[in-house]
Amino acid sequence: MTTTGLTSDISLDVVADLAAQLRVDSIRSSTSAGSGHPTSSMSAADILADLVARHLRYDWDDPRSPANDHLIFSKGHASPLLYSVFKAVGAVSEHELLNGYRRFGQRLEGHPTPALPWVDVATGSLGQGLPDAVGVALAGRYLDRLPYRTWVLCGDSELAEGSIWEALDKASYYQLSNLIAIIDVNRLGQRGATDLGWDTAAYANRAMAFGARTIEIDGHDLSVIDHAFIEAASHTGGDQPTVIIAKTIKGKGFSEVEDSPDWHGKPFPPDMADRAIAELGGVRDLVVRGPVPEPARQGPALAHPSTVDKGEKSQPSEDWPEYKPGDKIATRKAYGDALVALGARDDKVVALDGEVSNSTYASEFAAAFPERYFEMFIAEQQMVAAATGLAVRGYKVFCSTFAAFLTRAYDFIRMGAVSGVDLRLVGSHAGVEIGADGPSQMALEDLAMMRAVHGSTVLYPADGTSTVALTAAMADLPGISYLRATRGSYPGLYEAGEQFHAGGSKVLRSSPADQVTLVGAGVTLHECLRAADQLAGEGIAARVIDCYSVKPVDAATLTAAAEATAGRVVVAEDHHPEGGLGSAVADALLAAGQRDLSLVHLAVREMPGSGSGSELLAWAGIDAEHIADAARQLAGRS
Amino acid sequence: MTTTGLTSDISLDVVADLAAQLRVDSIRSSTSAGSGHPTSSMSAADILADLVARHLRYDWDDPRSPANDHLIFSKGHASPLLYSVFKAVGAVSEHELLNGYRRFGQRLEGHPTPALPWVDVATGSLGQGLPDAVGVALAGRYLDRLPYRTWVLCGDSELAEGSIWEALDKASYYQLSNLIAIIDVNRLGQRGATDLGWDTAAYANRAMAFGARTIEIDGHDLSVIDHAFIEAASHTGGDQPTVIIAKTIKGKGFSEVEDSPDWHGKPFPPDMADRAIAELGGVRDLVVRGPVPEPARQGPALAHPSTVDKGEKSQPSEDWPEYKPGDKIATRKAYGDALVALGARDDKVVALDGEVSNSTYASEFAAAFPERYFEMFIAEQQMVAAATGLAVRGYKVFCSTFAAFLTRAYDFIRMGAVSGVDLRLVGSHAGVEIGADGPSQMALEDLAMMRAVHGSTVLYPADGTSTVALTAAMADLPGISYLRATRGSYPGLYEAGEQFHAGGSKVLRSSPADQVTLVGAGVTLHECLRAADQLAGEGIAARVIDCYSVKPVDAATLTAAAEATAGRVVVAEDHHPEGGLGSAVADALLAAGQRDLSLVHLAVREMPGSGSGSELLAWAGIDAEHIADAARQLAGRS
C-alpha cells in the first residue's frame, strides 16, 4: 500500500474518500471527547487527505527516520484532523481516537505535543508552528543537507501574529525552498470573521512581499490541491519558500454548519454528529499510506547568506578558555569563548543571535563556524522558534541576545517546554549594572520569567571560569536552560578547572565564627565579597555564597550556612524583588524546614534610569555598602 | 518664529542649517556622555529637521495640548537626535544636553522615556514605537476625533520584528490615515547589514501589502523629504496609514564614518568629534519652532470596522452586577459583566481583546459600546501596545485574552511599566483547571511574570462578587494591573457589596482553635474551603484565607494567621511553583520577620496534559484532598 517517489499511486477518488473519513473521524473524536474543533478540522480535510496520500514522504513505521518529511500543524487546535490522519495511516487505533482524545493521561492531547512520535513540536499557541518549521527547514537545507520537506498547516487567523512574518522573512532570507506553508483560509476565527476574510489575494501579496512563492487555490478541489503540491515540490531546489493559500469553508461537508461563525471550537452534540456523518457518507475505515522517502543521502554543503559578511574565519580550538583569578573579564566574553570551544568539540552545536552578536560574543562562534551560525536579526520570537526546530533535528542550539529582549519570546520559551525540546538561552547585559542605556535594556524580570518555566535551569555566573564551565554544562542539560551574563568586566574568582554544575554553589568565605551569610550571584557576588571585606575589618565574619545556580538552587549549602549563622541571611540581586534569586533562596530554606530565619532581601525596588553601573547598584541598594549595612543590622552591630 | 498651518514659513535653507545642528548636537551629547548612538541619529537628521521645522504641529510650551501632533521615536537609540530636537526648539538647554544625557538622576536617559514631557512612550526595545503609535492614532481617529497626526521614526533593523507588521496590519484595518511612519533605511544594524539592506522597494512592497500608502524617498534630499511630508499630510483624511521609506546613510555628514558598519552605538572620541563638527560647519545655536496646531475641535464620530459585525447593541446599565452566594458563575463572566457597568459609568473606559472576546466576555462590552471596543485579532503584542497608546491619550484600557497568551506580550508589558502608563490586563482560562485543551492554553507562569513587573498589581479573585469589585478597582489603579480569571463556574462566596481592594484579603474561616492556615486564590480557594470542611470533620480547625490580591499581598492578615496557627501554613496555587502565590506569601511572611514557619507549598510541579479540571487539580496535588493531607501532616495528624 506504500510507494516511493513524488506522489503515490493512490487515486484522487480514494483521496476523496479519505477526506470524507478525516471529516467523519474529526467529528467522532471531538464529539466523543465533548470538546475540540471539528469545523476547523473539516476546512482542511481535503488538503490533508491529498497531502498524506500522495505527497508527504513519511515512513509511519519509523517516525525517527532522518529521511522523513515533516508535518507541522501550526493551527494546533485542528488536532482532530491530525489524529484522524494518524488513524488513517494506521498509526493510531480507532479505539484510541474515540477513547483517548483529550482524556486524562492520554497522548491525544487537546493540542498536539511530541508525546506522539509523529509530532515534532507542540502547537496550540498560534503563530508558532511556522516559525518552528523554519528551524527544521534550516536544519534540512544547511546542516542535515537532506531532501526532506517541511509542510506546515497554518490557520488564517494566526496570520495576524507578527511571528508568522518573522518566519517568512527568515525563510526567504535563508532561501528555504524546502518549506511549504499551507494557509487554510476558512475566513472565520473564534469570535467571527478574520480581518482579511476570504481576501486570499491580500494574503498572497503579503507572502510574496516577504519573499515567498505563492499559489492560490480552492482548498476543496482535490485536483487543484494536488497540482499545487506538485508545483510546490518541484521548486524545492530553488531559493524561495512556498506558501499555498487555500480558500476553504469552515465546517465543509456538513451543510448545517458550513461557513457558520457560531461553531468554532464546539463539538457537535451526538444527534448533530449523526446527521453530519450521514451527510458525509458514513463511517469509513480506510487505511491509506502515501509515499515513503528514499533512503537519506546527504547533499552538498550550501553556503547561507549569514556566512557572507563574516570576514576571515577564525581558527577554533577545543581547549576550554582559561582566565586567571583577579584578571578582569566580562562573563558575556567568556560565554563567547566557551561557545567556540564547544563548537570545536561537538559539530551538533549551533548558535543563533538576535543581531547583537558583537555584544553577546556569539560573533566569535560565527567567525569560527559560519556554517553553524544563523543570524536571526532583531526577531527574538523567530530566534527561539528556529532553535526549537533545530532541536527537533538533534542540534544543540545556543540563542543569545540582551536578557531584556528574551521577554519578547516568552510564549515561545514556554511552548519549548511543552514541546520538551532542549533550548539554551543566554541573556547578556542584565540588570541595572549596564548603566547608561536605561531600563528598556536592563532585564530586571528575566530570572522570574525563566524560573517559572517548567523544568528549566537558571544559571548566573560571576566570573569567566564559572561561565565557561556552565556554558559547557548547558550543552548537555535537558529542557530550557538559561545563562544570565553581565555587561561589565569583573575579576576572576576561580582557578581554571574548578567544577561547577546546575544545582551547585560555591562558598567563597567561611569560618567557624561566621555571624551572617551573604548570598549573591553575578554582579552582586562581587558586591558581597566587598561587603565581607568591610565587615571583616569590623570584626564581623561573613560567609559568602556564590549562588550561580538560581534553579535548581543549592538548598543544602544554603541551609548549612543559615544554620551556621543563626538564620541570618542577606540576599542581594540585580533584579526586581519578585521571583528571582531572593525568591529561590527563600523557597529553598522554607522547603528545607529552616526555622528562625532572618532574611534580608536586597533587590531593585524602583524604576531605574540611566547612570553608571556603580551609581545604579548603589541607588538600588544592592552594592557592598548596603549589603554590609544589612549584615550589620542582622548581627546587631548597626 | 511660529506659525499655524500645514507647513511653517521656515525655509529649506534654514532646515539644512538645522539638520547640521542636529547632527552636531547628536555628536556633542553622545561624546560628552561617553556612550550613545551618534551615527544612527545622523542618518535621520534631515528627516527630523524638516519634520520639526515645517510639518509637526506642536506647541512646545504646552506638551499636554490635545491638539498637538505626536512624535514617537520607535528607534529609541537615536535619543541624541531626539534630544537635539528638543534643544533646537528651546525645550531643553544646551547645558542639559551636554551635562544631563545618560547621566545618573537626569531625565535625558539613554533611551527616551516620558520623564520628558514631550515623550509619549518609552522606547528602546525595538519594534514597539510603531505599535504604540497605532494606539495613539486609534484614539485620535475614533475617540478624541481630533485632527492631530502621529509621526513615527522607525529604524530599518526593527522591521525584522513581527510586531511592526502587527502594527501595520491593524493600522490599515482601522484606516489610520493619521499615522505616518518614516523608516530610516540606513542599511546597517548593530553588527552589520540588515537582511534587506538598501532594498527600499522590498520594504515598500511589504508595507503596501499590509495596506499602507508608501512613499520612497532619498532621506537626505530636503526638498524630496518636504514633498513627502506634504503628500503624507494631504492624505490624512483618507483610509490608509502612510509609510515613508527613506534611503539614508548611517553617520551621514561625517565622511570618516559614513556607511561604516563599525560605528554603531559608539560615541566619537573627542578628537573625532572635533573633526566631525568641523566638517559639519561647526556648532550652531539655532532655535527653530515649526507650526503650532489649530485649537482642538472635535470631528464627527466615525464608525470603525470592528463595530460592523457586533449585531444588536445591548442596553448597558451603570449598576454593578450582583451574584448570590452559592450561585455558580465563572469569574471571566463576572469580568465581562463588570466591564459593561464600568463602561456605562466612565466613557474613558475602552476594551481590547485578542480574538477571544466570547471566551473572556469582553464581547459584552463590545455589544454595549462598539465605538469603544477595538478587536485586535490574534496579535497580543499589538493589543498591549495599542492599550499603551490609548493610555497616552487618557483612556482607561482593559485588555483581555487567555492568560497563557499574555506571555506573548511580556516585552510590551515590561515596557509599559517603563512608560509609566496604566494598563489593565485580564487573563482568562488560567491554570490546569481549564482541563481538556492542554498545556499550551494553561498559563502556569503568568503570576510570576506579572509580579516581576515594576509597580504591578496582581489580582486573582475566586467568585463573581470579588471579580466585580476588583475589576472596578482596576479602573483607578496606577501602573500595570492584572486580573487572573478562571474558566469554570464556581459558587459565589460573598454577598453583593462586600469590599475588596488591591492589597486586601478575606478570612473565610477562623476560630480561636485554628491549628493550620490554608491560603488559596481563585480556583484553589474553593479547594481550601473543601479541605477545611474535611478537616473540621476530623476536629482540625483550619483558618482559610482568600488571598485575592497576590501583589501587593496582605502581609498583616497572613502574619496574624501564621502567628495564630503556630506558623503552620499551606499555600495552594494553580501555577508553577516559582514566583506565584506561594512565593508572594513566603516573601511577605519572611519580610515581616515571621519565625518558626512551617510552610507547605502545593503547586503544579509537572507538565500537565489534557483531562478534566478536577482530574488535573488532583493530579497536580492542589485539590482539597491534597490540601487537607498537607494540613494534617502539619498538624501532626497524618
PDB file of C-alpha atoms in Angstrom, chain A residues 105-326:
ATOM      1  CA  GLY A 105      -3.357  10.531  30.976  1.00  0.00           C
ATOM      2  CA  GLN A 106      -3.708  10.043  27.217  1.00  0.00           C
ATOM      3  CA  ARG A 107      -1.361  11.171  24.467  1.00  0.00           C
ATOM      4  CA  LEU A 108      -4.010  12.535  22.087  1.00  0.00           C
ATOM      5  CA  GLU A 109      -3.999  15.875  23.894  1.00  0.00           C
ATOM      6  CA  GLY A 110      -6.252  18.809  23.106  1.00  0.00           C
ATOM      7  CA  HIS A 111      -3.404  20.336  21.104  1.00  0.00           C
ATOM      8  CA  PRO A 112      -0.632  18.187  19.612  1.00  0.00           C
ATOM      9  CA  THR A 113       2.547  17.563  21.566  1.00  0.00           C
ATOM     10  CA  PRO A 114       5.574  15.339  20.932  1.00  0.00           C
ATOM     11  CA  ALA A 115       4.040  12.830  23.339  1.00  0.00           C
ATOM     12  CA  LEU A 116       3.097  11.419  19.913  1.00  0.00           C
ATOM     13  CA  PRO A 117       6.133  10.200  17.956  1.00  0.00           C
ATOM     14  CA  TRP A 118       4.874  11.752  14.710  1.00  0.00           C
ATOM     15  CA  VAL A 119       4.618  15.237  16.208  1.00  0.00           C
ATOM     16  CA  ASP A 120       7.742  17.410  16.074  1.00  0.00           C
ATOM     17  CA  VAL A 121       6.682  20.345  18.212  1.00  0.00           C
ATOM     18  CA  ALA A 122       3.833  21.315  20.493  1.00  0.00           C
ATOM     19  CA  THR A 123       1.460  23.828  18.978  1.00  0.00           C
ATOM     20  CA  GLY A 124      -1.700  25.486  20.260  1.00  0.00           C
ATOM     21  CA  SER A 125      -0.326  28.919  20.902  1.00  0.00           C
ATOM     22  CA  LEU A 126      -0.959  30.242  17.416  1.00  0.00           C
ATOM     23  CA  GLY A 127       1.726  31.635  15.162  1.00  0.00           C
ATOM     24  CA  GLN A 128       4.412  29.255  16.401  1.00  0.00           C
ATOM     25  CA  GLY A 129       4.296  26.230  14.112  1.00  0.00           C
ATOM     26  CA  LEU A 130       5.545  28.080  11.047  1.00  0.00           C
ATOM     27  CA  PRO A 131       8.417  29.760  12.938  1.00  0.00           C
ATOM     28  CA  ASP A 132       9.353  26.363  14.399  1.00  0.00           C
ATOM     29  CA  ALA A 133       9.257  24.877  10.903  1.00  0.00           C
ATOM     30  CA  VAL A 134      11.801  27.468   9.763  1.00  0.00           C
ATOM     31  CA  GLY A 135      14.216  25.851  12.204  1.00  0.00           C
ATOM     32  CA  VAL A 136      13.506  22.371  10.839  1.00  0.00           C
ATOM     33  CA  ALA A 137      13.973  23.630   7.283  1.00  0.00           C
ATOM     34  CA  LEU A 138      17.209  25.421   8.201  1.00  0.00           C
ATOM     35  CA  ALA A 139      18.488  22.107   9.531  1.00  0.00           C
ATOM     36  CA  GLY A 140      17.372  20.301   6.413  1.00  0.00           C
ATOM     37  CA  ARG A 141      18.950  22.679   3.930  1.00  0.00           C
ATOM     38  CA  TYR A 142      22.189  23.642   5.641  1.00  0.00           C
ATOM     39  CA  LEU A 143      23.072  21.093   8.320  1.00  0.00           C
ATOM     40  CA  ASP A 144      21.398  17.736   7.620  1.00  0.00           C
ATOM     41  CA  ARG A 145      21.597  18.515   3.875  1.00  0.00           C
ATOM     42  CA  LEU A 146      18.762  16.089   3.279  1.00  0.00           C
ATOM     43  CA  PRO A 147      15.962  16.445   0.752  1.00  0.00           C
ATOM     44  CA  TYR A 148      13.110  16.221   3.239  1.00  0.00           C
ATOM     45  CA  ARG A 149      10.430  18.867   3.002  1.00  0.00           C
ATOM     46  CA  THR A 150       8.728  20.636   5.884  1.00  0.00           C
ATOM     47  CA  TRP A 151       4.988  21.042   5.375  1.00  0.00           C
ATOM     48  CA  VAL A 152       3.083  23.376   7.669  1.00  0.00           C
ATOM     49  CA  LEU A 153      -0.664  23.784   8.040  1.00  0.00           C
ATOM     50  CA  CYS A 154      -1.455  27.311   9.189  1.00  0.00           C
ATOM     51  CA  GLY A 155      -4.777  28.858  10.083  1.00  0.00           C
ATOM     52  CA  ASP A 156      -5.710  32.211   8.600  1.00  0.00           C
ATOM     53  CA  SER A 157      -6.409  33.786  11.989  1.00  0.00           C
ATOM     54  CA  GLU A 158      -2.851  33.174  13.110  1.00  0.00           C
ATOM     55  CA  LEU A 159      -1.509  35.270  10.248  1.00  0.00           C
ATOM     56  CA  ALA A 160      -2.326  38.245  12.489  1.00  0.00           C
ATOM     57  CA  GLU A 161       0.600  37.191  14.693  1.00  0.00           C
ATOM     58  CA  GLY A 162       3.766  39.050  13.779  1.00  0.00           C
ATOM     59  CA  SER A 163       5.745  35.876  14.372  1.00  0.00           C
ATOM     60  CA  ILE A 164       4.366  34.457  11.108  1.00  0.00           C
ATOM     61  CA  TRP A 165       6.004  37.328   9.239  1.00  0.00           C
ATOM     62  CA  GLU A 166       9.239  36.955  11.143  1.00  0.00           C
ATOM     63  CA  ALA A 167       9.148  33.354   9.939  1.00  0.00           C
ATOM     64  CA  LEU A 168       8.535  34.167   6.276  1.00  0.00           C
ATOM     65  CA  ASP A 169      11.178  36.897   6.374  1.00  0.00           C
ATOM     66  CA  LYS A 170      13.770  34.406   7.625  1.00  0.00           C
ATOM     67  CA  ALA A 171      12.504  31.629   5.348  1.00  0.00           C
ATOM     68  CA  SER A 172      13.095  33.792   2.307  1.00  0.00           C
ATOM     69  CA  TYR A 173      16.374  35.230   3.594  1.00  0.00           C
ATOM     70  CA  TYR A 174      17.673  31.694   4.104  1.00  0.00           C
ATOM     71  CA  GLN A 175      16.164  30.535   0.783  1.00  0.00           C
ATOM     72  CA  LEU A 176      14.185  27.731   2.434  1.00  0.00           C
ATOM     73  CA  SER A 177      12.644  26.202  -0.668  1.00  0.00           C
ATOM     74  CA  ASN A 178      12.179  23.033   1.396  1.00  0.00           C
ATOM     75  CA  LEU A 179       9.494  24.828   3.430  1.00  0.00           C
ATOM     76  CA  ILE A 180       5.908  24.683   2.216  1.00  0.00           C
ATOM     77  CA  ALA A 181       3.271  26.507   4.234  1.00  0.00           C
ATOM     78  CA  ILE A 182      -0.404  25.923   3.531  1.00  0.00           C
ATOM     79  CA  ILE A 183      -2.792  28.588   4.769  1.00  0.00           C
ATOM     80  CA  ASP A 184      -6.276  27.259   5.480  1.00  0.00           C
ATOM     81  CA  VAL A 185      -8.277  30.419   4.739  1.00  0.00           C
ATOM     82  CA  ASN A 186     -11.635  29.451   6.166  1.00  0.00           C
ATOM     83  CA  ARG A 187     -12.388  33.114   6.917  1.00  0.00           C
ATOM     84  CA  LEU A 188     -13.587  32.589  10.464  1.00  0.00           C
ATOM     85  CA  GLY A 189     -11.765  32.907  13.747  1.00  0.00           C
ATOM     86  CA  GLN A 190     -13.062  32.103  17.203  1.00  0.00           C
ATOM     87  CA  ARG A 191     -15.412  35.053  17.526  1.00  0.00           C
ATOM     88  CA  GLY A 192     -16.169  35.964  13.936  1.00  0.00           C
ATOM     89  CA  ALA A 193     -14.538  36.916  10.663  1.00  0.00           C
ATOM     90  CA  THR A 194     -10.798  37.467  10.398  1.00  0.00           C
ATOM     91  CA  ASP A 195      -9.649  40.913   9.389  1.00  0.00           C
ATOM     92  CA  LEU A 196      -8.942  39.822   5.802  1.00  0.00           C
ATOM     93  CA  GLY A 197     -11.783  37.320   5.433  1.00  0.00           C
ATOM     94  CA  TRP A 198     -11.550  35.434   2.138  1.00  0.00           C
ATOM     95  CA  ASP A 199      -9.256  38.019   0.556  1.00  0.00           C
ATOM     96  CA  THR A 200      -6.735  35.394  -0.479  1.00  0.00           C
ATOM     97  CA  ALA A 201      -5.078  37.892  -2.815  1.00  0.00           C
ATOM     98  CA  ALA A 202      -4.195  40.049   0.171  1.00  0.00           C
ATOM     99  CA  TYR A 203      -2.540  37.084   1.878  1.00  0.00           C
ATOM    100  CA  ALA A 204      -0.726  36.234  -1.347  1.00  0.00           C
ATOM    101  CA  ASN A 205       0.542  39.801  -1.718  1.00  0.00           C
ATOM    102  CA  ARG A 206       1.863  39.769   1.805  1.00  0.00           C
ATOM    103  CA  ALA A 207       3.578  36.410   1.423  1.00  0.00           C
ATOM    104  CA  MET A 208       5.101  37.455  -1.916  1.00  0.00           C
ATOM    105  CA  ALA A 209       6.336  40.722  -0.448  1.00  0.00           C
ATOM    106  CA  PHE A 210       8.032  38.663   2.242  1.00  0.00           C
ATOM    107  CA  GLY A 211       9.828  36.665  -0.411  1.00  0.00           C
ATOM    108  CA  ALA A 212       7.688  33.551  -0.793  1.00  0.00           C
ATOM    109  CA  ARG A 213       6.444  31.861  -3.931  1.00  0.00           C
ATOM    110  CA  THR A 214       2.681  31.766  -3.640  1.00  0.00           C
ATOM    111  CA  ILE A 215      -0.030  29.565  -5.049  1.00  0.00           C
ATOM    112  CA  GLU A 216      -3.698  30.454  -4.585  1.00  0.00           C
ATOM    113  CA  ILE A 217      -6.095  27.536  -4.700  1.00  0.00           C
ATOM    114  CA  ASP A 218      -9.573  26.303  -3.957  1.00  0.00           C
ATOM    115  CA  GLY A 219      -8.879  24.229  -0.870  1.00  0.00           C
ATOM    116  CA  HIS A 220     -11.691  21.814  -1.626  1.00  0.00           C
ATOM    117  CA  ASP A 221     -10.834  20.915  -5.235  1.00  0.00           C
ATOM    118  CA  LEU A 222      -8.657  17.829  -4.970  1.00  0.00           C
ATOM    119  CA  SER A 223      -7.276  18.162  -8.460  1.00  0.00           C
ATOM    120  CA  VAL A 224      -6.257  21.769  -7.818  1.00  0.00           C
ATOM    121  CA  ILE A 225      -4.779  20.875  -4.439  1.00  0.00           C
ATOM    122  CA  ASP A 226      -2.828  18.037  -5.972  1.00  0.00           C
ATOM    123  CA  HIS A 227      -1.366  20.249  -8.683  1.00  0.00           C
ATOM    124  CA  ALA A 228      -0.391  22.845  -6.102  1.00  0.00           C
ATOM    125  CA  PHE A 229       1.540  20.266  -4.129  1.00  0.00           C
ATOM    126  CA  ILE A 230       3.267  19.005  -7.268  1.00  0.00           C
ATOM    127  CA  GLU A 231       4.215  22.549  -8.163  1.00  0.00           C
ATOM    128  CA  ALA A 232       5.417  23.324  -4.640  1.00  0.00           C
ATOM    129  CA  ALA A 233       7.501  20.177  -4.510  1.00  0.00           C
ATOM    130  CA  SER A 234       9.005  20.917  -7.915  1.00  0.00           C
ATOM    131  CA  HIS A 235      10.594  24.083  -6.572  1.00  0.00           C
ATOM    132  CA  THR A 236      12.322  22.626  -3.542  1.00  0.00           C
ATOM    133  CA  GLY A 237      15.628  23.014  -5.359  1.00  0.00           C
ATOM    134  CA  GLY A 238      15.029  26.742  -5.668  1.00  0.00           C
ATOM    135  CA  ASP A 239      15.624  29.629  -3.362  1.00  0.00           C
ATOM    136  CA  GLN A 240      12.198  30.578  -2.044  1.00  0.00           C
ATOM    137  CA  PRO A 241       9.749  29.073   0.418  1.00  0.00           C
ATOM    138  CA  THR A 242       6.315  28.263  -0.975  1.00  0.00           C
ATOM    139  CA  VAL A 243       3.072  29.493   0.543  1.00  0.00           C
ATOM    140  CA  ILE A 244      -0.129  27.859  -0.681  1.00  0.00           C
ATOM    141  CA  ILE A 245      -3.165  29.975   0.085  1.00  0.00           C
ATOM    142  CA  ALA A 246      -6.215  27.755   0.122  1.00  0.00           C
ATOM    143  CA  LYS A 247      -9.694  29.239   0.186  1.00  0.00           C
ATOM    144  CA  THR A 248     -11.781  26.893   2.303  1.00  0.00           C
ATOM    145  CA  ILE A 249     -15.066  26.667   4.129  1.00  0.00           C
ATOM    146  CA  LYS A 250     -15.176  26.127   7.862  1.00  0.00           C
ATOM    147  CA  GLY A 251     -17.200  23.021   8.661  1.00  0.00           C
ATOM    148  CA  LYS A 252     -17.037  21.946   4.987  1.00  0.00           C
ATOM    149  CA  GLY A 253     -19.030  18.804   4.352  1.00  0.00           C
ATOM    150  CA  PHE A 254     -21.803  19.318   6.885  1.00  0.00           C
ATOM    151  CA  SER A 255     -24.337  21.749   5.468  1.00  0.00           C
ATOM    152  CA  GLU A 256     -25.794  22.723   8.846  1.00  0.00           C
ATOM    153  CA  VAL A 257     -22.576  24.401   9.975  1.00  0.00           C
ATOM    154  CA  GLU A 258     -20.723  25.329   6.785  1.00  0.00           C
ATOM    155  CA  ASP A 259     -19.303  28.857   6.971  1.00  0.00           C
ATOM    156  CA  SER A 260     -21.138  29.489  10.236  1.00  0.00           C
ATOM    157  CA  PRO A 261     -19.430  31.803  12.758  1.00  0.00           C
ATOM    158  CA  ASP A 262     -21.198  30.025  15.597  1.00  0.00           C
ATOM    159  CA  TRP A 263     -19.382  26.687  15.522  1.00  0.00           C
ATOM    160  CA  HIS A 264     -15.781  27.486  16.378  1.00  0.00           C
ATOM    161  CA  GLY A 265     -14.296  25.123  18.924  1.00  0.00           C
ATOM    162  CA  LYS A 266     -17.525  23.294  19.569  1.00  0.00           C
ATOM    163  CA  PRO A 267     -18.032  19.564  19.192  1.00  0.00           C
ATOM    164  CA  PHE A 268     -21.331  18.530  17.676  1.00  0.00           C
ATOM    165  CA  PRO A 269     -23.875  17.042  20.063  1.00  0.00           C
ATOM    166  CA  PRO A 270     -24.417  13.332  19.281  1.00  0.00           C
ATOM    167  CA  ASP A 271     -27.566  13.877  17.216  1.00  0.00           C
ATOM    168  CA  MET A 272     -25.859  16.512  15.067  1.00  0.00           C
ATOM    169  CA  ALA A 273     -22.807  14.303  14.754  1.00  0.00           C
ATOM    170  CA  ASP A 274     -25.036  11.509  13.461  1.00  0.00           C
ATOM    171  CA  ARG A 275     -26.536  13.806  10.835  1.00  0.00           C
ATOM    172  CA  ALA A 276     -23.096  15.083   9.832  1.00  0.00           C
ATOM    173  CA  ILE A 277     -21.685  11.577   9.472  1.00  0.00           C
ATOM    174  CA  ALA A 278     -24.691  10.537   7.397  1.00  0.00           C
ATOM    175  CA  GLU A 279     -24.243  13.571   5.125  1.00  0.00           C
ATOM    176  CA  LEU A 280     -20.570  12.639   4.747  1.00  0.00           C
ATOM    177  CA  GLY A 281     -21.435   9.115   3.683  1.00  0.00           C
ATOM    178  CA  GLY A 282     -20.982   7.319   6.955  1.00  0.00           C
ATOM    179  CA  VAL A 283     -18.084   5.907   8.921  1.00  0.00           C
ATOM    180  CA  ARG A 284     -15.178   4.566   6.883  1.00  0.00           C
ATOM    181  CA  ASP A 285     -12.159   2.537   7.816  1.00  0.00           C
ATOM    182  CA  LEU A 286      -9.669   3.247   5.073  1.00  0.00           C
ATOM    183  CA  VAL A 287      -6.030   2.703   5.835  1.00  0.00           C
ATOM    184  CA  VAL A 288      -4.029   4.717   3.329  1.00  0.00           C
ATOM    185  CA  ARG A 289      -0.308   5.268   3.283  1.00  0.00           C
ATOM    186  CA  GLY A 290       1.392   7.630   0.914  1.00  0.00           C
ATOM    187  CA  PRO A 291       4.946   7.681  -0.400  1.00  0.00           C
ATOM    188  CA  VAL A 292       7.893   6.787   1.805  1.00  0.00           C
ATOM    189  CA  PRO A 293      11.145   8.670   1.378  1.00  0.00           C
ATOM    190  CA  GLU A 294      14.223   7.474  -0.438  1.00  0.00           C
ATOM    191  CA  PRO A 295      16.957   6.461   1.990  1.00  0.00           C
ATOM    192  CA  ALA A 296      18.658   9.551   3.374  1.00  0.00           C
ATOM    193  CA  ARG A 297      21.616  10.678   1.284  1.00  0.00           C
ATOM    194  CA  GLN A 298      23.369  13.881   2.264  1.00  0.00           C
ATOM    195  CA  GLY A 299      23.696  16.581  -0.380  1.00  0.00           C
ATOM    196  CA  PRO A 300      26.464  19.119  -0.865  1.00  0.00           C
ATOM    197  CA  ALA A 301      27.091  21.885   1.644  1.00  0.00           C
ATOM    198  CA  LEU A 302      25.331  25.124   0.770  1.00  0.00           C
ATOM    199  CA  ALA A 303      26.623  28.495   1.868  1.00  0.00           C
ATOM    200  CA  HIS A 304      23.944  30.546   3.541  1.00  0.00           C
ATOM    201  CA  PRO A 305      23.520  34.312   3.490  1.00  0.00           C
ATOM    202  CA  SER A 306      24.674  34.987   7.016  1.00  0.00           C
ATOM    203  CA  THR A 307      28.036  33.409   6.278  1.00  0.00           C
ATOM    204  CA  VAL A 308      28.745  36.144   3.746  1.00  0.00           C
ATOM    205  CA  ASP A 309      29.867  39.100   5.802  1.00  0.00           C
ATOM    206  CA  LYS A 310      31.765  37.164   8.415  1.00  0.00           C
ATOM    207  CA  GLY A 311      35.219  38.155   7.233  1.00  0.00           C
ATOM    208  CA  GLU A 312      38.127  35.845   7.892  1.00  0.00           C
ATOM    209  CA  LYS A 313      37.328  32.517   9.507  1.00  0.00           C
ATOM    210  CA  SER A 314      38.984  32.114  12.894  1.00  0.00           C
ATOM    211  CA  GLN A 315      40.866  29.017  13.977  1.00  0.00           C
ATOM    212  CA  PRO A 316      38.828  27.410  16.740  1.00  0.00           C
ATOM    213  CA  SER A 317      40.411  25.314  19.475  1.00  0.00           C
ATOM    214  CA  GLU A 318      38.849  22.545  21.524  1.00  0.00           C
ATOM    215  CA  ASP A 319      40.661  23.820  24.581  1.00  0.00           C
ATOM    216  CA  TRP A 320      38.449  25.460  27.146  1.00  0.00           C
ATOM    217  CA  PRO A 321      39.372  29.086  27.582  1.00  0.00           C
ATOM    218  CA  GLU A 322      41.208  29.848  30.805  1.00  0.00           C
ATOM    219  CA  TYR A 323      41.273  33.032  32.825  1.00  0.00           C
ATOM    220  CA  LYS A 324      43.365  33.874  35.868  1.00  0.00           C
ATOM    221  CA  PRO A 325      41.832  34.754  39.210  1.00  0.00           C
ATOM    222  CA  GLY A 326      41.917  38.501  39.558  1.00  0.00           C
TER     223      GLY A 326
END
